Amino acid sequence: MLWLKISLPIVLIAGAALAAVALFAARTPAVQKPAQPPTLLVDVAVAKREPVTFSVRSQGVVAPRTRTTMVAEVPGTIVEVSPAFVAGGFFAKGDVLVRIDPRNYETAMKRATATVAQAKTKVATENALAGYAYRDWERLRSLEAADRPASDLTLRKPQLAEAVAGLESAEADLEKATEDLSRTVIRAPYDGMVREKRADIGQFVNTGTPVAETFATDYAEIRLPIPQTDLQYLELERLNADGSLQATLRADIGGVIHNWLAEVVRNEGVFDPDTRVLHLVAQVQDPYASEGEPLRIGTFVSAAIEGMDAGDVFVIPRHSLERGRTLWMVSSETRRLAAEPILTIQPRDLEVVRTDEGFAYVAAGLRDGERYTVTPPENSLPGMRVRINSE
């Protein structure tokens, strides 16, 4: 019994150990799965051809077509000004803007008129006297039976010539007096606006004294600088054939964006030697029209000028390109033992015909329906697996 008490625990422990060893030996070893390559999350877009007309962007300041410094043509005191004769005042062609005291000039014209009348009377008198002298000479010659010629003095020709010259001088003085009187009234030479008022009622002005700065409002002009590299996208030959290019002007006024249509009508023909740009000139008809926002002189505007027809090209966001011409394409691959197609990326060089501030225009290297990454992936390698952000 003593032996049984001692050997039984030993037997149980040994059996348990043998069972544990057998169980461990019979266990199926775990299958080690290969490590999956990292998957990059990307946003994609689909390439699609679309018709494109290039536009060239520029900017400039609105200026008047015609500007004038109005001056007094005769001296005198300003006795009247128009209600429109203020900075910003509108006027029509022919409107009286300033009137200079006309009394001295009216007096001068009356005197000149009287002098002309006297000169006409003298001419008429000399004509009559010349006629009498000729008849007297004819009678005297018939009595003397002589055939000698009469002198000019006998026929009063010098006196008549003097009277005619006096009349011409008097008429010239009258013409000048009439013009001086008309110049006491300063009229608007065109439809326009007063930019700066330099004289006012009661002020004495001399000949040549500036009274106002004005400009025409029939249309405004904007000089638009174009770099040499952008000229290839414009059909400038249309300007040489008395045509024009369409342009859209844009300005932020009081936090509101306004647009105006303009026509590019000419180029200035020379490159600026400092900036190497060619200036085009755009015109806007009736910039102060009552309908819509007026395009005020001095407004800074940006311009989009109609360019050449590029045909059907791919328009790609500029930031999608790497080094200006490489696009990362997304393609799907079907691999053995894979439950679904695997997406990978590959770089592709494109034929870029133009880039602007926001887009690149691609003529070749893409097909409709192909997918590409919206932004170039960082630290990427060809063939790297990706996952689309929206999926």
mmCIF file with all atom_site columns, C-alpha atoms in Angstrom, residues 205-338:
data_model
loop_
_atom_site.group_PDB
_atom_site.id
_atom_site.type_symbol
_atom_site.label_atom_id
_atom_site.label_alt_id
_atom_site.label_comp_id
_atom_site.label_asym_id
_atom_site.label_entity_id
_atom_site.label_seq_id
_atom_site.pdbx_PDB_ins_code
_atom_site.Cartn_x
_atom_site.Cartn_y
_atom_site.Cartn_z
_atom_site.occupancy
_atom_site.B_iso_or_equiv
_atom_site.pdbx_formal_charge
_atom_site.auth_seq_id
_atom_site.auth_comp_id
_atom_site.auth_asym_id
_atom_site.auth_atom_id
_atom_site.pdbx_PDB_model_num
ATOM 1   C CA . VAL A 1 205 ? -8.120  134.394 -67.835 1.00 0.00 ? 205 VAL A CA 1
ATOM 2   C CA . ASN A 1 206 ? -5.578  135.158 -70.522 1.00 0.00 ? 206 ASN A CA 1
ATOM 3   C CA . THR A 1 207 ? -5.212  133.557 -73.910 1.00 0.00 ? 207 THR A CA 1
ATOM 4   C CA . GLY A 1 208 ? -3.962  130.011 -73.295 1.00 0.00 ? 208 GLY A CA 1
ATOM 5   C CA . THR A 1 209 ? -5.059  129.808 -69.649 1.00 0.00 ? 209 THR A CA 1
ATOM 6   C CA . PRO A 1 210 ? -6.278  126.216 -68.938 1.00 0.00 ? 210 PRO A CA 1
ATOM 7   C CA . VAL A 1 211 ? -9.874  126.123 -67.738 1.00 0.00 ? 211 VAL A CA 1
ATOM 8   C CA . ALA A 1 212 ? -10.545 122.358 -67.582 1.00 0.00 ? 212 ALA A CA 1
ATOM 9   C CA . GLU A 1 213 ? -9.341  118.836 -68.334 1.00 0.00 ? 213 GLU A CA 1
ATOM 10  C CA . THR A 1 214 ? -11.953 116.821 -70.225 1.00 0.00 ? 214 THR A CA 1
ATOM 11  C CA . PHE A 1 215 ? -12.194 113.476 -71.988 1.00 0.00 ? 215 PHE A CA 1
ATOM 12  C CA . ALA A 1 216 ? -14.523 111.850 -74.495 1.00 0.00 ? 216 ALA A CA 1
ATOM 13  C CA . THR A 1 217 ? -16.928 109.130 -73.375 1.00 0.00 ? 217 THR A CA 1
ATOM 14  C CA . ASP A 1 218 ? -17.824 107.622 -76.752 1.00 0.00 ? 218 ASP A CA 1
ATOM 15  C CA . TYR A 1 219 ? -15.482 104.748 -75.960 1.00 0.00 ? 219 TYR A CA 1
ATOM 16  C CA . ALA A 1 220 ? -12.612 103.899 -73.637 1.00 0.00 ? 220 ALA A CA 1
ATOM 17  C CA . GLU A 1 221 ? -9.319  102.154 -74.359 1.00 0.00 ? 221 GLU A CA 1
ATOM 18  C CA . ILE A 1 222 ? -7.196  99.694  -72.400 1.00 0.00 ? 222 ILE A CA 1
ATOM 19  C CA . ARG A 1 223 ? -3.551  98.930  -73.216 1.00 0.00 ? 223 ARG A CA 1
ATOM 20  C CA . LEU A 1 224 ? -2.964  95.220  -72.640 1.00 0.00 ? 224 LEU A CA 1
ATOM 21  C CA . PRO A 1 225 ? 0.642   93.974  -72.422 1.00 0.00 ? 225 PRO A CA 1
ATOM 22  C CA . ILE A 1 226 ? 1.206   90.568  -74.075 1.00 0.00 ? 226 ILE A CA 1
ATOM 23  C CA . PRO A 1 227 ? 4.463   88.599  -73.568 1.00 0.00 ? 227 PRO A CA 1
ATOM 24  C CA . GLN A 1 228 ? 6.213   87.343  -76.688 1.00 0.00 ? 228 GLN A CA 1
ATOM 25  C CA . THR A 1 229 ? 5.552   83.733  -75.663 1.00 0.00 ? 229 THR A CA 1
ATOM 26  C CA . ASP A 1 230 ? 1.770   84.277  -75.687 1.00 0.00 ? 230 ASP A CA 1
ATOM 27  C CA . LEU A 1 231 ? 1.542   85.900  -79.118 1.00 0.00 ? 231 LEU A CA 1
ATOM 28  C CA . GLN A 1 232 ? 1.513   82.491  -80.824 1.00 0.00 ? 232 GLN A CA 1
ATOM 29  C CA . TYR A 1 233 ? -1.924  81.823  -79.323 1.00 0.00 ? 233 TYR A CA 1
ATOM 30  C CA . LEU A 1 234 ? -3.500  84.985  -80.821 1.00 0.00 ? 234 LEU A CA 1
ATOM 31  C CA . GLU A 1 235 ? -4.684  85.537  -84.389 1.00 0.00 ? 235 GLU A CA 1
ATOM 32  C CA . LEU A 1 236 ? -3.084  88.962  -84.791 1.00 0.00 ? 236 LEU A CA 1
ATOM 33  C CA . GLU A 1 237 ? -3.498  88.825  -88.567 1.00 0.00 ? 237 GLU A CA 1
ATOM 34  C CA . ARG A 1 238 ? -7.183  89.582  -87.989 1.00 0.00 ? 238 ARG A CA 1
ATOM 35  C CA . LEU A 1 239 ? -6.174  93.018  -86.702 1.00 0.00 ? 239 LEU A CA 1
ATOM 36  C CA . ASN A 1 240 ? -4.176  93.683  -89.869 1.00 0.00 ? 240 ASN A CA 1
ATOM 37  C CA . ALA A 1 241 ? -7.277  92.918  -91.956 1.00 0.00 ? 241 ALA A CA 1
ATOM 38  C CA . ASP A 1 242 ? -9.384  95.601  -90.220 1.00 0.00 ? 242 ASP A CA 1
ATOM 39  C CA . GLY A 1 243 ? -10.880 92.962  -87.950 1.00 0.00 ? 243 GLY A CA 1
ATOM 40  C CA . SER A 1 244 ? -10.872 92.624  -84.182 1.00 0.00 ? 244 SER A CA 1
ATOM 41  C CA . LEU A 1 245 ? -10.485 90.113  -81.378 1.00 0.00 ? 245 LEU A CA 1
ATOM 42  C CA . GLN A 1 246 ? -13.064 89.696  -78.654 1.00 0.00 ? 246 GLN A CA 1
ATOM 43  C CA . ALA A 1 247 ? -12.036 90.239  -75.053 1.00 0.00 ? 247 ALA A CA 1
ATOM 44  C CA . THR A 1 248 ? -13.766 90.066  -71.686 1.00 0.00 ? 248 THR A CA 1
ATOM 45  C CA . LEU A 1 249 ? -12.799 92.594  -69.032 1.00 0.00 ? 249 LEU A CA 1
ATOM 46  C CA . ARG A 1 250 ? -13.235 91.848  -65.352 1.00 0.00 ? 250 ARG A CA 1
ATOM 47  C CA . ALA A 1 251 ? -12.967 94.025  -62.249 1.00 0.00 ? 251 ALA A CA 1
ATOM 48  C CA . ASP A 1 252 ? -13.826 93.788  -58.563 1.00 0.00 ? 252 ASP A CA 1
ATOM 49  C CA . ILE A 1 253 ? -15.800 96.885  -57.583 1.00 0.00 ? 253 ILE A CA 1
ATOM 50  C CA . GLY A 1 254 ? -16.976 97.062  -54.004 1.00 0.00 ? 254 GLY A CA 1
ATOM 51  C CA . GLY A 1 255 ? -16.632 93.322  -53.573 1.00 0.00 ? 255 GLY A CA 1
ATOM 52  C CA . VAL A 1 256 ? -18.771 92.582  -56.650 1.00 0.00 ? 256 VAL A CA 1
ATOM 53  C CA . ILE A 1 257 ? -17.256 91.128  -59.829 1.00 0.00 ? 257 ILE A CA 1
ATOM 54  C CA . HIS A 1 258 ? -18.324 92.959  -63.002 1.00 0.00 ? 258 HIS A CA 1
ATOM 55  C CA . ASN A 1 259 ? -17.678 92.010  -66.628 1.00 0.00 ? 259 ASN A CA 1
ATOM 56  C CA . TRP A 1 260 ? -17.592 94.076  -69.810 1.00 0.00 ? 260 TRP A CA 1
ATOM 57  C CA . LEU A 1 261 ? -17.220 93.079  -73.451 1.00 0.00 ? 261 LEU A CA 1
ATOM 58  C CA . ALA A 1 262 ? -14.408 94.713  -75.395 1.00 0.00 ? 262 ALA A CA 1
ATOM 59  C CA . GLU A 1 263 ? -12.818 94.524  -78.832 1.00 0.00 ? 263 GLU A CA 1
ATOM 60  C CA . VAL A 1 264 ? -9.083  94.426  -79.446 1.00 0.00 ? 264 VAL A CA 1
ATOM 61  C CA . VAL A 1 265 ? -8.742  96.712  -82.463 1.00 0.00 ? 265 VAL A CA 1
ATOM 62  C CA . ARG A 1 266 ? -5.005  97.229  -82.929 1.00 0.00 ? 266 ARG A CA 1
ATOM 63  C CA . ASN A 1 267 ? -1.521  96.563  -81.633 1.00 0.00 ? 267 ASN A CA 1
ATOM 64  C CA . GLU A 1 268 ? 1.094   99.231  -81.038 1.00 0.00 ? 268 GLU A CA 1
ATOM 65  C CA . GLY A 1 269 ? 3.542   97.591  -83.412 1.00 0.00 ? 269 GLY A CA 1
ATOM 66  C CA . VAL A 1 270 ? 6.683   97.604  -81.245 1.00 0.00 ? 270 VAL A CA 1
ATOM 67  C CA . PHE A 1 271 ? 7.956   95.607  -78.291 1.00 0.00 ? 271 PHE A CA 1
ATOM 68  C CA . ASP A 1 272 ? 8.711   97.447  -75.089 1.00 0.00 ? 272 ASP A CA 1
ATOM 69  C CA . PRO A 1 273 ? 12.531  97.348  -74.845 1.00 0.00 ? 273 PRO A CA 1
ATOM 70  C CA . ASP A 1 274 ? 12.456  96.892  -71.067 1.00 0.00 ? 274 ASP A CA 1
ATOM 71  C CA . THR A 1 275 ? 9.667   94.341  -70.564 1.00 0.00 ? 275 THR A CA 1
ATOM 72  C CA . ARG A 1 276 ? 9.660   92.668  -74.023 1.00 0.00 ? 276 ARG A CA 1
ATOM 73  C CA . VAL A 1 277 ? 5.879   92.869  -74.302 1.00 0.00 ? 277 VAL A CA 1
ATOM 74  C CA . LEU A 1 278 ? 3.667   93.991  -77.171 1.00 0.00 ? 278 LEU A CA 1
ATOM 75  C CA . HIS A 1 279 ? 0.718   96.171  -76.207 1.00 0.00 ? 279 HIS A CA 1
ATOM 76  C CA . LEU A 1 280 ? -2.693  95.455  -77.699 1.00 0.00 ? 280 LEU A CA 1
ATOM 77  C CA . VAL A 1 281 ? -5.391  98.119  -77.490 1.00 0.00 ? 281 VAL A CA 1
ATOM 78  C CA . ALA A 1 282 ? -8.929  97.111  -76.528 1.00 0.00 ? 282 ALA A CA 1
ATOM 79  C CA . GLN A 1 283 ? -11.948 99.394  -76.840 1.00 0.00 ? 283 GLN A CA 1
ATOM 80  C CA . VAL A 1 284 ? -15.230 99.484  -74.924 1.00 0.00 ? 284 VAL A CA 1
ATOM 81  C CA . GLN A 1 285 ? -18.110 101.370 -76.503 1.00 0.00 ? 285 GLN A CA 1
ATOM 82  C CA . ASP A 1 286 ? -19.972 103.881 -74.313 1.00 0.00 ? 286 ASP A CA 1
ATOM 83  C CA . PRO A 1 287 ? -18.221 102.972 -71.034 1.00 0.00 ? 287 PRO A CA 1
ATOM 84  C CA . TYR A 1 288 ? -20.543 105.214 -68.994 1.00 0.00 ? 288 TYR A CA 1
ATOM 85  C CA . ALA A 1 289 ? -23.753 103.695 -70.382 1.00 0.00 ? 289 ALA A CA 1
ATOM 86  C CA . SER A 1 290 ? -26.729 103.991 -68.070 1.00 0.00 ? 290 SER A CA 1
ATOM 87  C CA . GLU A 1 291 ? -27.462 100.256 -68.085 1.00 0.00 ? 291 GLU A CA 1
ATOM 88  C CA . GLY A 1 292 ? -25.163 98.148  -65.935 1.00 0.00 ? 292 GLY A CA 1
ATOM 89  C CA . GLU A 1 293 ? -22.061 99.154  -64.042 1.00 0.00 ? 293 GLU A CA 1
ATOM 90  C CA . PRO A 1 294 ? -20.120 101.965 -65.770 1.00 0.00 ? 294 PRO A CA 1
ATOM 91  C CA . LEU A 1 295 ? -16.545 101.207 -66.730 1.00 0.00 ? 295 LEU A CA 1
ATOM 92  C CA . ARG A 1 296 ? -14.979 104.269 -65.166 1.00 0.00 ? 296 ARG A CA 1
ATOM 93  C CA . ILE A 1 297 ? -11.789 105.813 -66.427 1.00 0.00 ? 297 ILE A CA 1
ATOM 94  C CA . GLY A 1 298 ? -8.898  104.669 -64.250 1.00 0.00 ? 298 GLY A CA 1
ATOM 95  C CA . THR A 1 299 ? -10.411 101.264 -63.394 1.00 0.00 ? 299 THR A CA 1
ATOM 96  C CA . PHE A 1 300 ? -7.869  98.445  -63.161 1.00 0.00 ? 300 PHE A CA 1
ATOM 97  C CA . VAL A 1 301 ? -9.173  95.439  -65.097 1.00 0.00 ? 301 VAL A CA 1
ATOM 98  C CA . SER A 1 302 ? -8.043  91.950  -65.983 1.00 0.00 ? 302 SER A CA 1
ATOM 99  C CA . ALA A 1 303 ? -8.668  90.782  -69.530 1.00 0.00 ? 303 ALA A CA 1
ATOM 100 C CA . ALA A 1 304 ? -9.193  87.439  -71.252 1.00 0.00 ? 304 ALA A CA 1
ATOM 101 C CA . ILE A 1 305 ? -8.489  87.820  -74.972 1.00 0.00 ? 305 ILE A CA 1
ATOM 102 C CA . GLU A 1 306 ? -9.960  85.405  -77.517 1.00 0.00 ? 306 GLU A CA 1
ATOM 103 C CA . GLY A 1 307 ? -7.195  83.248  -78.982 1.00 0.00 ? 307 GLY A CA 1
ATOM 104 C CA . MET A 1 308 ? -6.777  80.578  -81.622 1.00 0.00 ? 308 MET A CA 1
ATOM 105 C CA . ASP A 1 309 ? -8.897  77.416  -81.933 1.00 0.00 ? 309 ASP A CA 1
ATOM 106 C CA . ALA A 1 310 ? -6.879  74.521  -80.463 1.00 0.00 ? 310 ALA A CA 1
ATOM 107 C CA . GLY A 1 311 ? -9.288  71.797  -81.606 1.00 0.00 ? 311 GLY A CA 1
ATOM 108 C CA . ASP A 1 312 ? -10.028 68.831  -79.316 1.00 0.00 ? 312 ASP A CA 1
ATOM 109 C CA . VAL A 1 313 ? -7.435  68.465  -76.557 1.00 0.00 ? 313 VAL A CA 1
ATOM 110 C CA . PHE A 1 314 ? -7.230  67.128  -73.017 1.00 0.00 ? 314 PHE A CA 1
ATOM 111 C CA . VAL A 1 315 ? -7.490  69.784  -70.308 1.00 0.00 ? 315 VAL A CA 1
ATOM 112 C CA . ILE A 1 316 ? -5.565  68.661  -67.232 1.00 0.00 ? 316 ILE A CA 1
ATOM 113 C CA . PRO A 1 317 ? -5.214  70.580  -63.956 1.00 0.00 ? 317 PRO A CA 1
ATOM 114 C CA . ARG A 1 318 ? -1.724  72.007  -63.934 1.00 0.00 ? 318 ARG A CA 1
ATOM 115 C CA . HIS A 1 319 ? -1.025  70.744  -60.421 1.00 0.00 ? 319 HIS A CA 1
ATOM 116 C CA . SER A 1 320 ? -1.688  67.161  -61.587 1.00 0.00 ? 320 SER A CA 1
ATOM 117 C CA . LEU A 1 321 ? 1.516   67.182  -63.631 1.00 0.00 ? 321 LEU A CA 1
ATOM 118 C CA . GLU A 1 322 ? 4.918   66.324  -62.281 1.00 0.00 ? 322 GLU A CA 1
ATOM 119 C CA . ARG A 1 323 ? 7.803   68.310  -63.758 1.00 0.00 ? 323 ARG A CA 1
ATOM 120 C CA . GLY A 1 324 ? 5.324   69.988  -66.089 1.00 0.00 ? 324 GLY A CA 1
ATOM 121 C CA . ARG A 1 325 ? 4.675   66.996  -68.387 1.00 0.00 ? 325 ARG A CA 1
ATOM 122 C CA . THR A 1 326 ? 4.458   63.732  -66.403 1.00 0.00 ? 326 THR A CA 1
ATOM 123 C CA . LEU A 1 327 ? 1.079   62.369  -65.312 1.00 0.00 ? 327 LEU A CA 1
ATOM 124 C CA . TRP A 1 328 ? 0.568   59.376  -62.986 1.00 0.00 ? 328 TRP A CA 1
ATOM 125 C CA . MET A 1 329 ? -1.909  57.024  -64.637 1.00 0.00 ? 329 MET A CA 1
ATOM 126 C CA . VAL A 1 330 ? -4.109  54.608  -62.678 1.00 0.00 ? 330 VAL A CA 1
ATOM 127 C CA . SER A 1 331 ? -4.597  51.162  -64.238 1.00 0.00 ? 331 SER A CA 1
ATOM 128 C CA . SER A 1 332 ? -6.172  47.933  -63.009 1.00 0.00 ? 332 SER A CA 1
ATOM 129 C CA . GLU A 1 333 ? -4.502  44.524  -63.111 1.00 0.00 ? 333 GLU A CA 1
ATOM 130 C CA . THR A 1 334 ? -6.042  41.092  -62.621 1.00 0.00 ? 334 THR A CA 1
ATOM 131 C CA . ARG A 1 335 ? -3.692  38.832  -60.659 1.00 0.00 ? 335 ARG A CA 1
ATOM 132 C CA . ARG A 1 336 ? -3.977  35.138  -59.905 1.00 0.00 ? 336 ARG A CA 1
ATOM 133 C CA . LEU A 1 337 ? -5.448  34.354  -56.509 1.00 0.00 ? 337 LEU A CA 1
ATOM 134 C CA . ALA A 1 338 ? -6.642  37.981  -56.155 1.00 0.00 ? 338 ALA A CA 1
#
